[in-house]
């Protein structure tokens, strides 16, 4: 698949099959992530690959965080929500959690460290797509909860930038974008 075609046909695929993804494919995807641009050669991306039961550990953290925000006694509705939180990481056979570990070099702007890792995520999404896999970049407040940071052993300025859920696609999706002319001003 050529790059322009991959860019245009990649979609966020939220529904994937439970079938396992070969490790070699995941490795190809991770390597693509590491070829993203980065200023000052900092390579600030960090990846955590969750498969199998490791995903349940993350689900436990999600549920624990949700429970911490609920009032006791837990209602039936809250109990269902907790189950949903538990099961969230089971929606895909592979989750690549992507984090940024910003450089301590005083020349480096932290915004650029995030920029580099976001570029790595796009590489990951495109690589997955080019291999016939479906992927979605998931975030939300959960990414920034201290318990989640702790689960991945992140300290200091390190932050999660998202969970990339990956598997064989189990849905079709049509993309939609404004024409680039609507968001572009030519300055000659
Ligand atoms: C920073 C970021 C965070 C996102 N978080 C979520 C998310 O939490 N859940 C989700 O379903 N999609 C998430 N997405 C995917 C967007 O919903 C998706 O890219 C958008 O709907 C456009 O669809 P497409 O990727 O198929 O073109 C996220 C995308 C970005 C860039």
PDB file of N, CA, C and O and ligand atoms in Angstrom, residues 10-14 118 125 135-140 144 161 173-177, ligand 1:
ATOM      1  N   UNK A  10      -7.002   4.915   5.838  1.00  0.00           N
ATOM      2  CA  UNK A  10      -6.983   4.549   7.255  1.00  0.00           C
ATOM      3  C   UNK A  10      -8.204   5.131   7.951  1.00  0.00           C
ATOM      4  O   UNK A  10      -8.536   6.275   7.744  1.00  0.00           O
ATOM      5  N   UNK A  11      -8.864   4.312   8.735  1.00  0.00           N
ATOM      6  CA  UNK A  11      -9.979   4.811   9.539  1.00  0.00           C
ATOM      7  C   UNK A  11      -9.794   4.306  10.966  1.00  0.00           C
ATOM      8  O   UNK A  11      -9.138   3.299  11.210  1.00  0.00           O
ATOM      9  N   UNK A  12     -10.393   4.987  11.908  1.00  0.00           N
ATOM     10  CA  UNK A  12     -10.392   4.493  13.286  1.00  0.00           C
ATOM     11  C   UNK A  12     -11.365   3.328  13.351  1.00  0.00           C
ATOM     12  O   UNK A  12     -12.560   3.504  13.083  1.00  0.00           O
ATOM     13  N   UNK A  13     -10.845   2.171  13.680  1.00  0.00           N
ATOM     14  CA  UNK A  13     -11.661   0.959  13.689  1.00  0.00           C
ATOM     15  C   UNK A  13     -11.863   0.525  15.146  1.00  0.00           C
ATOM     16  O   UNK A  13     -10.974  -0.038  15.781  1.00  0.00           O
ATOM     17  N   UNK A  14     -13.046   0.827  15.646  1.00  0.00           N
ATOM     18  CA  UNK A  14     -13.326   0.559  17.063  1.00  0.00           C
ATOM     19  C   UNK A  14     -13.767  -0.864  17.327  1.00  0.00           C
ATOM     20  O   UNK A  14     -13.795  -1.298  18.480  1.00  0.00           O
ATOM     21  N   UNK A 118       3.126  11.973  19.083  1.00  0.00           N
ATOM     22  CA  UNK A 118       1.877  11.945  18.304  1.00  0.00           C
ATOM     23  C   UNK A 118       2.155  11.478  16.875  1.00  0.00           C
ATOM     24  O   UNK A 118       1.367  10.730  16.282  1.00  0.00           O
ATOM     25  N   UNK A 125      -0.666   3.799  13.523  1.00  0.00           N
ATOM     26  CA  UNK A 125      -1.996   3.609  12.916  1.00  0.00           C
ATOM     27  C   UNK A 125      -1.871   3.243  11.441  1.00  0.00           C
ATOM     28  O   UNK A 125      -2.572   2.350  10.941  1.00  0.00           O
ATOM     29  N   UNK A 135      -7.299  -0.286  13.764  1.00  0.00           N
ATOM     30  CA  UNK A 135      -6.767   0.309  14.994  1.00  0.00           C
ATOM     31  C   UNK A 135      -7.527   1.583  15.322  1.00  0.00           C
ATOM     32  O   UNK A 135      -8.067   2.237  14.428  1.00  0.00           O
ATOM     33  N   UNK A 136      -7.568   1.884  16.601  1.00  0.00           N
ATOM     34  CA  UNK A 136      -8.142   3.160  17.027  1.00  0.00           C
ATOM     35  C   UNK A 136      -7.298   3.712  18.170  1.00  0.00           C
ATOM     36  O   UNK A 136      -6.831   2.968  19.023  1.00  0.00           O
ATOM     37  N   UNK A 137      -7.103   5.006  18.102  1.00  0.00           N
ATOM     38  CA  UNK A 137      -6.350   5.744  19.132  1.00  0.00           C
ATOM     39  C   UNK A 137      -7.372   6.186  20.169  1.00  0.00           C
ATOM     40  O   UNK A 137      -8.240   7.000  19.862  1.00  0.00           O
ATOM     41  N   UNK A 138      -7.300   5.644  21.370  1.00  0.00           N
ATOM     42  CA  UNK A 138      -8.263   6.006  22.412  1.00  0.00           C
ATOM     43  C   UNK A 138      -7.567   6.797  23.511  1.00  0.00           C
ATOM     44  O   UNK A 138      -6.448   6.453  23.910  1.00  0.00           O
ATOM     45  N   UNK A 139      -8.268   7.815  23.982  1.00  0.00           N
ATOM     46  CA  UNK A 139      -7.707   8.640  25.064  1.00  0.00           C
ATOM     47  C   UNK A 139      -8.784   8.883  26.119  1.00  0.00           C
ATOM     48  O   UNK A 139      -9.439   7.950  26.553  1.00  0.00           O
ATOM     49  N   UNK A 140      -8.957  10.108  26.498  1.00  0.00           N
ATOM     50  CA  UNK A 140      -9.923  10.461  27.530  1.00  0.00           C
ATOM     51  C   UNK A 140      -9.196  10.697  28.840  1.00  0.00           C
ATOM     52  O   UNK A 140      -7.988  10.435  28.962  1.00  0.00           O
ATOM     53  N   UNK A 144      -4.851  10.307  31.982  1.00  0.00           N
ATOM     54  CA  UNK A 144      -4.114  11.255  32.826  1.00  0.00           C
ATOM     55  C   UNK A 144      -4.296  10.964  34.319  1.00  0.00           C
ATOM     56  O   UNK A 144      -3.890  11.755  35.165  1.00  0.00           O
ATOM     57  N   UNK A 161      -0.029   9.167  26.036  1.00  0.00           N
ATOM     58  CA  UNK A 161      -0.720   9.929  24.984  1.00  0.00           C
ATOM     59  C   UNK A 161      -1.866   9.121  24.380  1.00  0.00           C
ATOM     60  O   UNK A 161      -2.599   9.638  23.558  1.00  0.00           O
ATOM     61  N   UNK A 173     -15.982   1.350   7.682  1.00  0.00           N
ATOM     62  CA  UNK A 173     -16.208   2.751   8.028  1.00  0.00           C
ATOM     63  C   UNK A 173     -15.831   3.634   6.851  1.00  0.00           C
ATOM     64  O   UNK A 173     -14.813   3.399   6.203  1.00  0.00           O
ATOM     65  N   UNK A 174     -16.684   4.602   6.600  1.00  0.00           N
ATOM     66  CA  UNK A 174     -16.393   5.551   5.533  1.00  0.00           C
ATOM     67  C   UNK A 174     -15.857   6.819   6.176  1.00  0.00           C
ATOM     68  O   UNK A 174     -16.400   7.290   7.180  1.00  0.00           O
ATOM     69  N   UNK A 175     -14.793   7.360   5.628  1.00  0.00           N
ATOM     70  CA  UNK A 175     -14.200   8.567   6.189  1.00  0.00           C
ATOM     71  C   UNK A 175     -14.816   9.817   5.591  1.00  0.00           C
ATOM     72  O   UNK A 175     -15.417   9.779   4.518  1.00  0.00           O
ATOM     73  N   UNK A 176     -14.677  10.901   6.307  1.00  0.00           N
ATOM     74  CA  UNK A 176     -15.216  12.168   5.811  1.00  0.00           C
ATOM     75  C   UNK A 176     -14.303  13.299   6.284  1.00  0.00           C
ATOM     76  O   UNK A 176     -13.921  13.349   7.451  1.00  0.00           O
ATOM     77  N   UNK A 177     -13.915  14.167   5.364  1.00  0.00           N
ATOM     78  CA  UNK A 177     -13.110  15.331   5.728  1.00  0.00           C
ATOM     79  C   UNK A 177     -13.561  16.514   4.890  1.00  0.00           C
ATOM     80  O   UNK A 177     -14.045  16.347   3.760  1.00  0.00           O
TER      81      UNK A 177
HETATM   82  C1  LIG B   1      -5.786  12.598  20.255  1.00  0.00           C
HETATM   83  C2  LIG B   1      -6.904  11.695  19.782  1.00  0.00           C
HETATM   84  C3  LIG B   1      -7.679  11.029  20.706  1.00  0.00           C
HETATM   85  C4  LIG B   1      -8.708  10.175  20.306  1.00  0.00           C
HETATM   86  N1  LIG B   1      -9.451   9.515  21.256  1.00  0.00           N
HETATM   87  C5  LIG B   1     -10.438   8.695  20.867  1.00  0.00           C
HETATM   88  C6  LIG B   1     -11.198   7.987  21.841  1.00  0.00           C
HETATM   89  O1  LIG B   1     -10.979   8.113  23.038  1.00  0.00           O
HETATM   90  N2  LIG B   1     -12.172   7.149  21.394  1.00  0.00           N
HETATM   91  C7  LIG B   1     -12.423   6.978  20.063  1.00  0.00           C
HETATM   92  O2  LIG B   1     -13.323   6.207  19.725  1.00  0.00           O
HETATM   93  N3  LIG B   1     -11.699   7.621  19.124  1.00  0.00           N
HETATM   94  C8  LIG B   1     -10.730   8.477  19.490  1.00  0.00           C
HETATM   95  N4  LIG B   1      -9.973   9.115  18.546  1.00  0.00           N
HETATM   96  C9  LIG B   1     -10.204   8.830  17.116  1.00  0.00           C
HETATM   97  C10 LIG B   1     -11.123   9.864  16.494  1.00  0.00           C
HETATM   98  O3  LIG B   1     -12.412   9.720  17.007  1.00  0.00           O
HETATM   99  C11 LIG B   1     -11.102   9.658  14.979  1.00  0.00           C
HETATM  100  O4  LIG B   1      -9.793   9.860  14.498  1.00  0.00           O
HETATM  101  C12 LIG B   1     -12.057  10.626  14.269  1.00  0.00           C
HETATM  102  O5  LIG B   1     -13.390  10.280  14.550  1.00  0.00           O
HETATM  103  C13 LIG B   1     -11.879  10.584  12.751  1.00  0.00           C
HETATM  104  O6  LIG B   1     -12.106   9.283  12.270  1.00  0.00           O
HETATM  105  P1  LIG B   1     -11.017   8.506  11.403  1.00  0.00           P
HETATM  106  O7  LIG B   1      -9.796   8.343  12.279  1.00  0.00           O
HETATM  107  O8  LIG B   1     -11.658   7.182  11.070  1.00  0.00           O
HETATM  108  O9  LIG B   1     -10.740   9.317  10.188  1.00  0.00           O
HETATM  109  C14 LIG B   1      -8.957   9.979  18.919  1.00  0.00           C
HETATM  110  C15 LIG B   1      -8.176  10.679  17.982  1.00  0.00           C
HETATM  111  C16 LIG B   1      -7.153  11.511  18.403  1.00  0.00           C
HETATM  112  C17 LIG B   1      -6.314  12.232  17.389  1.00  0.00           C
END
